[in-house]
mmCIF file of N, CA and C in Angstrom:
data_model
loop_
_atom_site.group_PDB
_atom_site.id
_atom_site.type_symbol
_atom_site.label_atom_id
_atom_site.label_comp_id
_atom_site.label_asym_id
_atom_site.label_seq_id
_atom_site.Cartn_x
_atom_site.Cartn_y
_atom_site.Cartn_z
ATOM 1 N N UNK A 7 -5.854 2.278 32.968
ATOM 2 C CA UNK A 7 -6.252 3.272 31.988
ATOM 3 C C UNK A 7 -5.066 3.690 31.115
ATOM 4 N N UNK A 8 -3.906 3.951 31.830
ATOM 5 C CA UNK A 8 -2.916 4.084 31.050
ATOM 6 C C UNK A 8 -2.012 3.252 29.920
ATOM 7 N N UNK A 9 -2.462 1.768 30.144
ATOM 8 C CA UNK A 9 -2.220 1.092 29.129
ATOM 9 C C UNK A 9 -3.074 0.893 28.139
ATOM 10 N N UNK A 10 -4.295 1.377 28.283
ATOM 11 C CA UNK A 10 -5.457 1.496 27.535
ATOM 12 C C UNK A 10 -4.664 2.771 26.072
ATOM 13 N N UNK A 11 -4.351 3.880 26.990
ATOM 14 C CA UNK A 11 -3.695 4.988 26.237
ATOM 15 C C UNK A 11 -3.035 4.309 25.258
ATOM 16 N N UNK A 12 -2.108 3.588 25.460
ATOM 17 C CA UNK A 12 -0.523 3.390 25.202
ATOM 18 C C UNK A 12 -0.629 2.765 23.749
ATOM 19 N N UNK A 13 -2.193 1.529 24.043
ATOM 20 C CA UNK A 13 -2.460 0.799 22.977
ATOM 21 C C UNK A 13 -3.653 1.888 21.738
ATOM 22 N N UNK A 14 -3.557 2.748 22.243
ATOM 23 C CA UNK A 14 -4.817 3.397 21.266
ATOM 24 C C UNK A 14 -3.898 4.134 20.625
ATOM 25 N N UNK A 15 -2.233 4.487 21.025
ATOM 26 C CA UNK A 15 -1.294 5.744 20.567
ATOM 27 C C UNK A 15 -0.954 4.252 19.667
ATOM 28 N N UNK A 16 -0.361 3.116 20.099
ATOM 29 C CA UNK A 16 0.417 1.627 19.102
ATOM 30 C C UNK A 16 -0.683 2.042 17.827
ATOM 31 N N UNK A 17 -2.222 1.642 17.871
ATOM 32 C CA UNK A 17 -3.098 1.778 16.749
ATOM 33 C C UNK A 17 -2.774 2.783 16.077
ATOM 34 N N UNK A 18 -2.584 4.331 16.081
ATOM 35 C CA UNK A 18 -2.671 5.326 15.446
ATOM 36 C C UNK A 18 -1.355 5.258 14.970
ATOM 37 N N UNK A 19 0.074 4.809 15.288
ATOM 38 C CA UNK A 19 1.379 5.219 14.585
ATOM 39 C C UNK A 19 0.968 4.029 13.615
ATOM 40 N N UNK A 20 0.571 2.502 13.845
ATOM 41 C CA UNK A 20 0.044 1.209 12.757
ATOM 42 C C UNK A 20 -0.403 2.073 12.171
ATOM 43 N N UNK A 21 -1.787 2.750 11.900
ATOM 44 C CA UNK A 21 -2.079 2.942 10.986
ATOM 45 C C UNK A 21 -1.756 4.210 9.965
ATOM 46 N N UNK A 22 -1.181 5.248 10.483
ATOM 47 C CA UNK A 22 -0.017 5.984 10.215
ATOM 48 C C UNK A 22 0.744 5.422 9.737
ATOM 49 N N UNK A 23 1.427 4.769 9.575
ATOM 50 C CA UNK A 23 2.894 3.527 8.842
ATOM 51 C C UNK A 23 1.722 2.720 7.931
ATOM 52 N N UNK A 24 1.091 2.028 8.259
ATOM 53 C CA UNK A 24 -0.002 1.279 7.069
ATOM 54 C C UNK A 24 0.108 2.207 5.730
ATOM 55 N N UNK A 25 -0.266 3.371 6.040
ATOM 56 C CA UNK A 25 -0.991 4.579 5.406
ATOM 57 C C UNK A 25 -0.039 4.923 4.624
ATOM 58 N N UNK A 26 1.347 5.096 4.784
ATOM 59 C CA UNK A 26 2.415 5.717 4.506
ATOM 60 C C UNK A 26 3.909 4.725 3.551
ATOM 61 N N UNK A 27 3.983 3.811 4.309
ATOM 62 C CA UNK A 27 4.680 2.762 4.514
ATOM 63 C C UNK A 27 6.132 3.553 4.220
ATOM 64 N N UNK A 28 6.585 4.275 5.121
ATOM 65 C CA UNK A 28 7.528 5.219 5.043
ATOM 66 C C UNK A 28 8.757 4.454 6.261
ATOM 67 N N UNK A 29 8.551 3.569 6.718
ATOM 68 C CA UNK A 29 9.335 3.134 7.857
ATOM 69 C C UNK A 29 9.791 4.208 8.506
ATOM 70 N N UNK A 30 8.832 5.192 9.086
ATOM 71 C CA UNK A 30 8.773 5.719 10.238
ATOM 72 C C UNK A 30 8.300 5.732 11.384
ATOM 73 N N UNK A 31 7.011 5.684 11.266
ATOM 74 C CA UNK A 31 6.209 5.501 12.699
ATOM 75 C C UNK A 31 6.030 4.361 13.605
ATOM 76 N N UNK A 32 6.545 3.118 12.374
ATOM 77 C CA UNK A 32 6.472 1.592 13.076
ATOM 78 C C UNK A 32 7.117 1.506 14.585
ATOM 79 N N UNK A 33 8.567 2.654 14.205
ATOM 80 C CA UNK A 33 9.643 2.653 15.505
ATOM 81 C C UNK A 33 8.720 3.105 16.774
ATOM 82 N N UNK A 34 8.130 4.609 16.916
ATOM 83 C CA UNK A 34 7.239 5.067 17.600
ATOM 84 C C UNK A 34 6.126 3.887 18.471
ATOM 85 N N UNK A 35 5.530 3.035 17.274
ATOM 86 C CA UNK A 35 5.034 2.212 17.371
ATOM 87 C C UNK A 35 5.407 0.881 18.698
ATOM 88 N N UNK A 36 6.204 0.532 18.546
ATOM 89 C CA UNK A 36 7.054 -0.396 19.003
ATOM 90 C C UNK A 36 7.407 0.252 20.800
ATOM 91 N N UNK A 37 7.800 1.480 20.480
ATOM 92 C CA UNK A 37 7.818 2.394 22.023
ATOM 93 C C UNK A 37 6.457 2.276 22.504
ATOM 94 N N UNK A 38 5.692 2.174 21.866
ATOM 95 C CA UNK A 38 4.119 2.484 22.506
ATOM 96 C C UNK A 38 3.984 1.372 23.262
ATOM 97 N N UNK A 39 4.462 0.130 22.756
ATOM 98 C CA UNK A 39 3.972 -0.961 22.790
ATOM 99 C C UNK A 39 4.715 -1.596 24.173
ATOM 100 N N UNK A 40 6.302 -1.063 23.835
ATOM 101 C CA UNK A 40 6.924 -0.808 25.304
ATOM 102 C C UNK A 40 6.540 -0.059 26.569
ATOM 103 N N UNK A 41 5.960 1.377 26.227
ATOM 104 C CA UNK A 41 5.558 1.711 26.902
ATOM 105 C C UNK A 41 4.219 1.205 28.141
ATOM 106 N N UNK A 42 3.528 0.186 27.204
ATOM 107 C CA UNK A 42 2.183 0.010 27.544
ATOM 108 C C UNK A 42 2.820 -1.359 28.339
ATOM 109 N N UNK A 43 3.671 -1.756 28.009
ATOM 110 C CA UNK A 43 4.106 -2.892 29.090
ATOM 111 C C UNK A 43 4.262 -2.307 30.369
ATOM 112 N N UNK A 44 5.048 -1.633 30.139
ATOM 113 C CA UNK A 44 5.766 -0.721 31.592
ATOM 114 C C UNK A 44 4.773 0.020 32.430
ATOM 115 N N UNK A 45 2.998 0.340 31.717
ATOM 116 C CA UNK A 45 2.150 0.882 32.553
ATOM 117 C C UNK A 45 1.223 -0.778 33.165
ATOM 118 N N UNK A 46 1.314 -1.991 32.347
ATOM 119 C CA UNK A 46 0.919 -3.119 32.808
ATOM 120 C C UNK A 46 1.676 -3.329 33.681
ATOM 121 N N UNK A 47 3.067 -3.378 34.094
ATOM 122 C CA UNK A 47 3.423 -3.905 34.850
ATOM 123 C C UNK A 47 3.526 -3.230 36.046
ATOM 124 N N UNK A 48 2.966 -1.745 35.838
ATOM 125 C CA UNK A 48 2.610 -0.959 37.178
ATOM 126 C C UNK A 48 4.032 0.254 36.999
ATOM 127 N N UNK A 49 4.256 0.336 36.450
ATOM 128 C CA UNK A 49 5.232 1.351 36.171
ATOM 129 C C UNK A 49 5.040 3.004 36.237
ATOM 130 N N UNK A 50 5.238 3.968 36.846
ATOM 131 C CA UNK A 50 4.559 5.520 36.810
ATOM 132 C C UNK A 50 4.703 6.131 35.640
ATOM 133 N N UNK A 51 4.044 6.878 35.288
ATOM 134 C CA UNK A 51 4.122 7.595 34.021
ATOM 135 C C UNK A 51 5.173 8.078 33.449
ATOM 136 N N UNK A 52 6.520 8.582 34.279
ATOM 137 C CA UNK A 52 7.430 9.415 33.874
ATOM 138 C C UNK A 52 8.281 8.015 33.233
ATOM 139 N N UNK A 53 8.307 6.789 34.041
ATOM 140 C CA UNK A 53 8.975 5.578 33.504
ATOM 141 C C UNK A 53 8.534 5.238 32.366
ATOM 142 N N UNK A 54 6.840 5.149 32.048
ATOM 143 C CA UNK A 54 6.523 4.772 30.725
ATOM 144 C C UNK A 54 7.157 5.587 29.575
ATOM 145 N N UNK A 55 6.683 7.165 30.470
ATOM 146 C CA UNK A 55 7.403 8.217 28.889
ATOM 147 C C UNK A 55 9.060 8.018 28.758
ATOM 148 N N UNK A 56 9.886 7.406 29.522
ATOM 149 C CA UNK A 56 10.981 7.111 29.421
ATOM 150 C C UNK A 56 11.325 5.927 27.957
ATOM 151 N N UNK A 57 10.597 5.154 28.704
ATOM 152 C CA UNK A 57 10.537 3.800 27.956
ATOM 153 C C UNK A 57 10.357 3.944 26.946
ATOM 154 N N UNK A 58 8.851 4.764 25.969
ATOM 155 C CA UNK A 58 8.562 4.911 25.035
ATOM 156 C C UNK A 58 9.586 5.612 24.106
ATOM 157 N N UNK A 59 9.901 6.457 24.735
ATOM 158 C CA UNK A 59 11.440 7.342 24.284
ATOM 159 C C UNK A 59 12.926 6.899 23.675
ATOM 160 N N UNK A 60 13.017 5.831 25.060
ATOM 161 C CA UNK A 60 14.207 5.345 24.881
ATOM 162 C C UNK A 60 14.617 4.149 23.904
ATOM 163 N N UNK A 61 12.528 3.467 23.512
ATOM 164 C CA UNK A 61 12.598 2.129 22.833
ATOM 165 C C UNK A 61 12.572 2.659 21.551
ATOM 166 N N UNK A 62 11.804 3.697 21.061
ATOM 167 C CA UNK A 62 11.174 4.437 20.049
ATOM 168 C C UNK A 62 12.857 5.004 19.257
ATOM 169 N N UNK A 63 13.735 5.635 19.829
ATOM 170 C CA UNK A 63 15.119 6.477 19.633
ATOM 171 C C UNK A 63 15.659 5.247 19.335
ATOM 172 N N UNK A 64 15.837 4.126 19.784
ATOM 173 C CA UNK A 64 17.091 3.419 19.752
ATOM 174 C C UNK A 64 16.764 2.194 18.538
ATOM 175 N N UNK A 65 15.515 2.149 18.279
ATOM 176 C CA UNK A 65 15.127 1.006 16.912
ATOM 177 C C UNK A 65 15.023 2.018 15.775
ATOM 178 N N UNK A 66 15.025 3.415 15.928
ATOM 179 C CA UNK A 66 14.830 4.214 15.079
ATOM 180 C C UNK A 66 16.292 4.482 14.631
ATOM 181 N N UNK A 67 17.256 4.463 15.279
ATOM 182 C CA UNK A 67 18.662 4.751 15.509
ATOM 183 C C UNK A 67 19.691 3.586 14.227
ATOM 184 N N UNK A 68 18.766 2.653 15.133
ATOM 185 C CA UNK A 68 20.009 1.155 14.879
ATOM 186 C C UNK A 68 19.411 0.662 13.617
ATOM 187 N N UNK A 69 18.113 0.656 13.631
ATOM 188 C CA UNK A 69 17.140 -0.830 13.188
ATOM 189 C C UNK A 69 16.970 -0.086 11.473
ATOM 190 N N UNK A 70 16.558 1.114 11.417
ATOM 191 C CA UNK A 70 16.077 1.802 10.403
ATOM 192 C C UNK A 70 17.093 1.485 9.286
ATOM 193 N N UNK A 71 18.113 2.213 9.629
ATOM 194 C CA UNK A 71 19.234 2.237 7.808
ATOM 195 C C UNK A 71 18.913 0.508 7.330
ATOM 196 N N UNK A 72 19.397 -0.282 8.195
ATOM 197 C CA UNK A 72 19.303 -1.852 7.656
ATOM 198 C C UNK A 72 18.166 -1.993 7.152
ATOM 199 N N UNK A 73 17.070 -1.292 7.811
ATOM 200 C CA UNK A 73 15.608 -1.791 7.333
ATOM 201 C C UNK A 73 15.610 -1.103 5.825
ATOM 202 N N UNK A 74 15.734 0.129 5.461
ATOM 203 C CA UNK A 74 15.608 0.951 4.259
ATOM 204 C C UNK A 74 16.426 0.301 3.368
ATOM 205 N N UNK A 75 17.443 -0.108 3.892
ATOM 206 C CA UNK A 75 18.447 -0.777 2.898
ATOM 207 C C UNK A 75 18.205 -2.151 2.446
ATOM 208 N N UNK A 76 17.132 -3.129 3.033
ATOM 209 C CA UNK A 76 16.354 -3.730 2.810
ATOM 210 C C UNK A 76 15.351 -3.639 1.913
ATOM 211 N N UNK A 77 14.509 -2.583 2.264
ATOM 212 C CA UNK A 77 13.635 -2.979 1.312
ATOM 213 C C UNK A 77 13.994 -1.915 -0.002
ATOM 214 N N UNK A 78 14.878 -1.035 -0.387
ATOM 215 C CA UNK A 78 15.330 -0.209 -1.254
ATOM 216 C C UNK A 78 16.254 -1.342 -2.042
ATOM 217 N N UNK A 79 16.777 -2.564 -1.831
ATOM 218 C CA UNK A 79 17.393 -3.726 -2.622
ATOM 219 C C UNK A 79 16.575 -3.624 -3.789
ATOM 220 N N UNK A 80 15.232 -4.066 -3.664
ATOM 221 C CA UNK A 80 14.552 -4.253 -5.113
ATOM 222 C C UNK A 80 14.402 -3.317 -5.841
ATOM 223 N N UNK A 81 14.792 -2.305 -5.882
ATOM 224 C CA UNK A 81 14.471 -0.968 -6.271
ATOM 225 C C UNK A 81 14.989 -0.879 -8.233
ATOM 226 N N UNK A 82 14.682 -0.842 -9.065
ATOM 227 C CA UNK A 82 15.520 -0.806 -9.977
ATOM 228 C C UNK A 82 15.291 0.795 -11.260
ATOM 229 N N UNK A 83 16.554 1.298 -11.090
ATOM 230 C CA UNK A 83 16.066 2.140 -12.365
ATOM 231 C C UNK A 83 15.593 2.275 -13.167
ATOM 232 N N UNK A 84 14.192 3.598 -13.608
ATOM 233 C CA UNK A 84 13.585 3.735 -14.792
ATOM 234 C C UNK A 84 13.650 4.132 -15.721
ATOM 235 N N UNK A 85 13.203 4.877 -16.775
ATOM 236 C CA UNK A 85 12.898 5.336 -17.686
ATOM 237 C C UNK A 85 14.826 6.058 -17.894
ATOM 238 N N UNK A 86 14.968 7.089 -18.324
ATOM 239 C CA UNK A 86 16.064 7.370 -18.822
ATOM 240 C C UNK A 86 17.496 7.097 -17.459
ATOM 241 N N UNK A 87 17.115 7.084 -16.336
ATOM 242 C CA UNK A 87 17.929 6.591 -16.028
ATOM 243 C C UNK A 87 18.242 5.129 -15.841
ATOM 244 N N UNK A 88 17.504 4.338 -16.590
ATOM 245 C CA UNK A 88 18.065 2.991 -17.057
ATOM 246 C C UNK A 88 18.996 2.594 -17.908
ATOM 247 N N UNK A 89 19.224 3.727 -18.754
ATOM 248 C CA UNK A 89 20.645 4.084 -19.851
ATOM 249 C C UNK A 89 21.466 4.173 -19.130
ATOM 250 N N UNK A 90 21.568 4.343 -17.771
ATOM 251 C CA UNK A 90 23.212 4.613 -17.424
ATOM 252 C C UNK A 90 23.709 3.172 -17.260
ATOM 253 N N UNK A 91 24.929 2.893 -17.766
ATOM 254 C CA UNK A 91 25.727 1.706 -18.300
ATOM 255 C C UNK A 91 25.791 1.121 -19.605
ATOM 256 N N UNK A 92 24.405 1.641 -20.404
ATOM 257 C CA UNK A 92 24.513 0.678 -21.809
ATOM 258 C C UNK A 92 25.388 1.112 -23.019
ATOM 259 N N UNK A 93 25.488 0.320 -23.501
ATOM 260 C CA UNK A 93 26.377 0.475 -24.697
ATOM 261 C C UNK A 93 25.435 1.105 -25.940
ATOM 262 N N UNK A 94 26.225 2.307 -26.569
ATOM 263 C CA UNK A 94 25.537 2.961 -27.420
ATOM 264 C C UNK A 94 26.621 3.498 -29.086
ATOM 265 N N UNK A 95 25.817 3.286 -29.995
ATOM 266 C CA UNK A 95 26.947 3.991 -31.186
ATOM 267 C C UNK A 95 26.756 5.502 -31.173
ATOM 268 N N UNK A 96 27.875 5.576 -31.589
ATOM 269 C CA UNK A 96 28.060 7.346 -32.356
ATOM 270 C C UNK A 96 27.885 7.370 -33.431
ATOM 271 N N UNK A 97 26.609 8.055 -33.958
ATOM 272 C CA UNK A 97 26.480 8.467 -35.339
ATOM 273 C C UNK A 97 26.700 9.974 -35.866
ATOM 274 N N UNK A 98 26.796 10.684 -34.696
ATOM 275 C CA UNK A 98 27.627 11.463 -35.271
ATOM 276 C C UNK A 98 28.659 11.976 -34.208
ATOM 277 N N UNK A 99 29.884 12.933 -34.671
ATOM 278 C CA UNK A 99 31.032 13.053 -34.187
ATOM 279 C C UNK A 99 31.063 13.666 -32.662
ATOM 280 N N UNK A 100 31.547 13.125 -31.702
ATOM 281 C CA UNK A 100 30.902 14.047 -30.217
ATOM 282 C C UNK A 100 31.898 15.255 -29.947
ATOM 283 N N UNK A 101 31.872 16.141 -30.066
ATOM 284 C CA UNK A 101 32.624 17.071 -29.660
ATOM 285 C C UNK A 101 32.370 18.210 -28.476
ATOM 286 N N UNK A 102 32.077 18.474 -27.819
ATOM 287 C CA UNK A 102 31.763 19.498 -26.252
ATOM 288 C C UNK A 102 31.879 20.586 -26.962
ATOM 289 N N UNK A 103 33.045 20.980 -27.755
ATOM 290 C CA UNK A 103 33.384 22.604 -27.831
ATOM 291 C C UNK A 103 32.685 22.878 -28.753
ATOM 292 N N UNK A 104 32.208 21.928 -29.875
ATOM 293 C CA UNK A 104 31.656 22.569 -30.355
ATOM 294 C C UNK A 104 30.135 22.202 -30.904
ATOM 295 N N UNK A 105 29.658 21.837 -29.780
ATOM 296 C CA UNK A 105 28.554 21.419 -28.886
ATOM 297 C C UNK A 105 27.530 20.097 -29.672
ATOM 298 N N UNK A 106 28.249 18.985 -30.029
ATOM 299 C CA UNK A 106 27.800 18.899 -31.341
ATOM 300 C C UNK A 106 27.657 16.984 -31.131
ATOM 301 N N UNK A 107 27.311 15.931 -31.265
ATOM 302 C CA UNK A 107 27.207 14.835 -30.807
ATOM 303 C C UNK A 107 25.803 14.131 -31.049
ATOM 304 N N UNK A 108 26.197 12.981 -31.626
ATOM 305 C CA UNK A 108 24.680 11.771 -31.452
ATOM 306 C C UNK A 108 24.958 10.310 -31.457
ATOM 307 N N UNK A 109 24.342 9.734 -30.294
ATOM 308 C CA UNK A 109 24.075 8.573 -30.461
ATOM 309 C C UNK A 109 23.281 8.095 -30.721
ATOM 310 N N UNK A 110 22.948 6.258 -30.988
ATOM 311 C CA UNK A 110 22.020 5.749 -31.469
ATOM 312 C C UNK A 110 21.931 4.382 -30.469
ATOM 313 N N UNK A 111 20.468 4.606 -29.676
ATOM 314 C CA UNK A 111 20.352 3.846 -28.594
ATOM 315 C C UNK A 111 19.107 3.555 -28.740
ATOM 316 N N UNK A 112 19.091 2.020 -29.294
ATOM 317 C CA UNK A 112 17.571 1.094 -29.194
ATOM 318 C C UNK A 112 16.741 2.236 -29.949
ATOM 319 N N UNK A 113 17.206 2.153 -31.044
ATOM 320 C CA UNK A 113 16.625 2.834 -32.543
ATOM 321 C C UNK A 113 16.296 3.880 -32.277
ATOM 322 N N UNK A 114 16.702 5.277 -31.138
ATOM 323 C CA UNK A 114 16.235 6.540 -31.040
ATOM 324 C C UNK A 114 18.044 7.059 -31.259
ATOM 325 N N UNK A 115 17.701 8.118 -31.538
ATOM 326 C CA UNK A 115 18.511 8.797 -31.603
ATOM 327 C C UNK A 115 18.635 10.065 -30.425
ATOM 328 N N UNK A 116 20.157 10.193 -29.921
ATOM 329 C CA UNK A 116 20.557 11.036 -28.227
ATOM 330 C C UNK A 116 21.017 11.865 -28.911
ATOM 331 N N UNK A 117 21.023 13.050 -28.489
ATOM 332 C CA UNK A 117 22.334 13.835 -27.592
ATOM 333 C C UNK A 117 23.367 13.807 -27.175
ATOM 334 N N UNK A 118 24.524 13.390 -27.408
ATOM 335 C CA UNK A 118 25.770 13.428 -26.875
ATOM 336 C C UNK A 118 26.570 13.843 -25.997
ATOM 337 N N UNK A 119 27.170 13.986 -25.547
ATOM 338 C CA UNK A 119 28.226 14.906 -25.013
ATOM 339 C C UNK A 119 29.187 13.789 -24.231
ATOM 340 N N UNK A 120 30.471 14.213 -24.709
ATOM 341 C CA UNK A 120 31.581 13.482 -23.529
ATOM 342 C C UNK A 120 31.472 13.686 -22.195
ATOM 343 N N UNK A 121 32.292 12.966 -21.575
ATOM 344 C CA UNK A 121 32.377 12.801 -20.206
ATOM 345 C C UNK A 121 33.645 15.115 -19.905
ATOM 346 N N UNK A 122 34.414 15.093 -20.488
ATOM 347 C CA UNK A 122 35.228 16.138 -20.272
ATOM 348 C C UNK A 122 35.549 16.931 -22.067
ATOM 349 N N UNK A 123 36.008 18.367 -21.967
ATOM 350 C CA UNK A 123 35.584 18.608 -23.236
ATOM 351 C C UNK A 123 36.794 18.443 -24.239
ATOM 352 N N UNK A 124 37.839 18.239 -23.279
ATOM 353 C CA UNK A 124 39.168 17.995 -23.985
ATOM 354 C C UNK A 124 38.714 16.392 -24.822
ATOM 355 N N UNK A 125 37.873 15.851 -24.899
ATOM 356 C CA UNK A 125 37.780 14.890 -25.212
ATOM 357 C C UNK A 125 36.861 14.517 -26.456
ATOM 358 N N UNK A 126 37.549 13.482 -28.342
ATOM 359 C CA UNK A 126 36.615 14.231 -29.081
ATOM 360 C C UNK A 126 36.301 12.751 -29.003
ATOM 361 N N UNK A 127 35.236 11.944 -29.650
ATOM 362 C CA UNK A 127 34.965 10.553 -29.698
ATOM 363 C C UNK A 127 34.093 10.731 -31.365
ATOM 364 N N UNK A 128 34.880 9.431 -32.413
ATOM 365 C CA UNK A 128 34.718 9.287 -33.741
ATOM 366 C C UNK A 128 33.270 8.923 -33.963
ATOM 367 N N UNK A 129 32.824 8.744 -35.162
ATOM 368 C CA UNK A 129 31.349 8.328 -35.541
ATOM 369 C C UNK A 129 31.812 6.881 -35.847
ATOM 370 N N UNK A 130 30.581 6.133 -35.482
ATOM 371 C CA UNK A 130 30.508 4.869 -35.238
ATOM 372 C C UNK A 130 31.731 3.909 -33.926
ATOM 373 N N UNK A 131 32.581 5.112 -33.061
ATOM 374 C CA UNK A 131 32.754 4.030 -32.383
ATOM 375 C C UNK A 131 31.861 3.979 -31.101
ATOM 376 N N UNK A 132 31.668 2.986 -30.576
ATOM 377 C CA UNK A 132 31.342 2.198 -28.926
ATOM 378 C C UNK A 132 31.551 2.844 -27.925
ATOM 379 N N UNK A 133 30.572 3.711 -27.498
ATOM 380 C CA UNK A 133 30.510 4.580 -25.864
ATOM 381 C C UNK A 133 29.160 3.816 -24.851
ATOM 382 N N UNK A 134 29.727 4.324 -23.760
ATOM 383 C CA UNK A 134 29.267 3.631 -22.805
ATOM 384 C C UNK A 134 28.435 5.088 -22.060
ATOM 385 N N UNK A 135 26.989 4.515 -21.405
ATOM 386 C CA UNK A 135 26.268 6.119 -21.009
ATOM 387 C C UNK A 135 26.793 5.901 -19.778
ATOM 388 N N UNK A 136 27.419 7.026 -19.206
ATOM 389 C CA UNK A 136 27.741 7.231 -17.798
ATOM 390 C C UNK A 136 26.655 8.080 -17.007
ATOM 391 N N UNK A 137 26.064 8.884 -17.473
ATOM 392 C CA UNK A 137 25.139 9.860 -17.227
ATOM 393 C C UNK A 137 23.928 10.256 -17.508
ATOM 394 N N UNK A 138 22.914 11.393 -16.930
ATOM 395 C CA UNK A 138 21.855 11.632 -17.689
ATOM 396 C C UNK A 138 21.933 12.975 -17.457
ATOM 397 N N UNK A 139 21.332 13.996 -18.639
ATOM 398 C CA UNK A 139 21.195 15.738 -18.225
ATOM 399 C C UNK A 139 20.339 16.050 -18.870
ATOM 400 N N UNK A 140 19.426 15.691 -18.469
ATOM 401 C CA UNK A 140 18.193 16.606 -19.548
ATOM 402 C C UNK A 140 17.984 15.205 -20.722
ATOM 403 N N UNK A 141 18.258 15.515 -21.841
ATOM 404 C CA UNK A 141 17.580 14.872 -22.886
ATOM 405 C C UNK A 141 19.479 14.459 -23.671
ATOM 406 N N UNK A 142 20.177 14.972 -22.863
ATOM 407 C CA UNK A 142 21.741 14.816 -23.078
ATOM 408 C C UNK A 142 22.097 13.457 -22.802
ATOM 409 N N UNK A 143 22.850 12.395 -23.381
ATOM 410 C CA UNK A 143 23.441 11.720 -22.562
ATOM 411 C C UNK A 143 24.632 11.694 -22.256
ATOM 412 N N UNK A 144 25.724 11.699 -21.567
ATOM 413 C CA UNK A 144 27.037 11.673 -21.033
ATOM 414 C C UNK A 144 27.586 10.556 -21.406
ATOM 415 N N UNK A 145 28.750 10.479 -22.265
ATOM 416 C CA UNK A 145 28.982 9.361 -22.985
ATOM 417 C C UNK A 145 31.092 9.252 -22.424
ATOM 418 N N UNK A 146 31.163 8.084 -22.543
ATOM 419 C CA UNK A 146 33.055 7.359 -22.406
ATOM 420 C C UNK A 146 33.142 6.394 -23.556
ATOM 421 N N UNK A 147 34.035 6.663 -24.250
ATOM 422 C CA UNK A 147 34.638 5.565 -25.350
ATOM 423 C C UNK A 147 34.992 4.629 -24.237
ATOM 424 N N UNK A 148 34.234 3.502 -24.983
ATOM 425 C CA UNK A 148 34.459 1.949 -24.425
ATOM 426 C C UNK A 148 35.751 1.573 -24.655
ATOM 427 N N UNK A 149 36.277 1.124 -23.939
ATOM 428 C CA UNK A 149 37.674 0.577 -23.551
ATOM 429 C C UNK A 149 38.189 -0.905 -24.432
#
């Protein structure tokens, strides 16, 4: 009966993780599945809840970051934060102090602002977006 349990708790974290696909419950999952060995093979309850515990903690522990870091590889930036790195002109003069800056990026026109305010950058030269703030972009004279 108790491995009966073990496999009806494996179904509910599956479909919990199906549901979610959060790479959380799979780990849980996997304990269940341990667990339900350990009541097949005649094991007492306090051993199964061990098992489930100890299999569930330690793939959750080890296995997870590699796994997230896996599937977070394909991941690629959207909408305005896809500007950070591209090359953009200054059409008009960027100055911080006196709050004042525009670029011209894939025929729209930005917001400016330098990276620091001691810093002024000319019209028409080559900045690079380091940043995003709002509708601002954070700009470095290209090197």
């Amino acid at each position: 009966m108790e491995v009966i349990a073990w496999l009806i708790l494996l179904a509910i974290f599956l479909a919990v993780e199906a549901a979610t696909a959060g790479l959380t419950t799979i780990w849980f999952a996997a304990g269940a599945l341990a667990a339900g060995a350990a009541a097949y093979f005649g094991g007492d309850i306090v051993l199964q809840f061990i098992v489930f515990f100890v299999v569930s903690v330690l793939l959750l522990l080890f296995t997870r970051p590699a796994a997230m870091r896996l599937m977070n590889q394909s991941s690629h930036a959207t909408n305005v934060n896809s500007l950070v790195g591209k090359r953009a002109i200054v059409t008009e003069e960027i100055d911080n102090l006196h709050q004042i800056g525009k670029v011209q990026l894939q025929d729209i026109d930005w917001m400016a602002r330098s990276m620091t305010d001691d810093i002024r950058i000319e019209k028409d030269a080559v900045v690079v977006i380091r940043e995003v703030r709002g509708v601002t972009l954070i700009v470095e004279k290209e090197q």
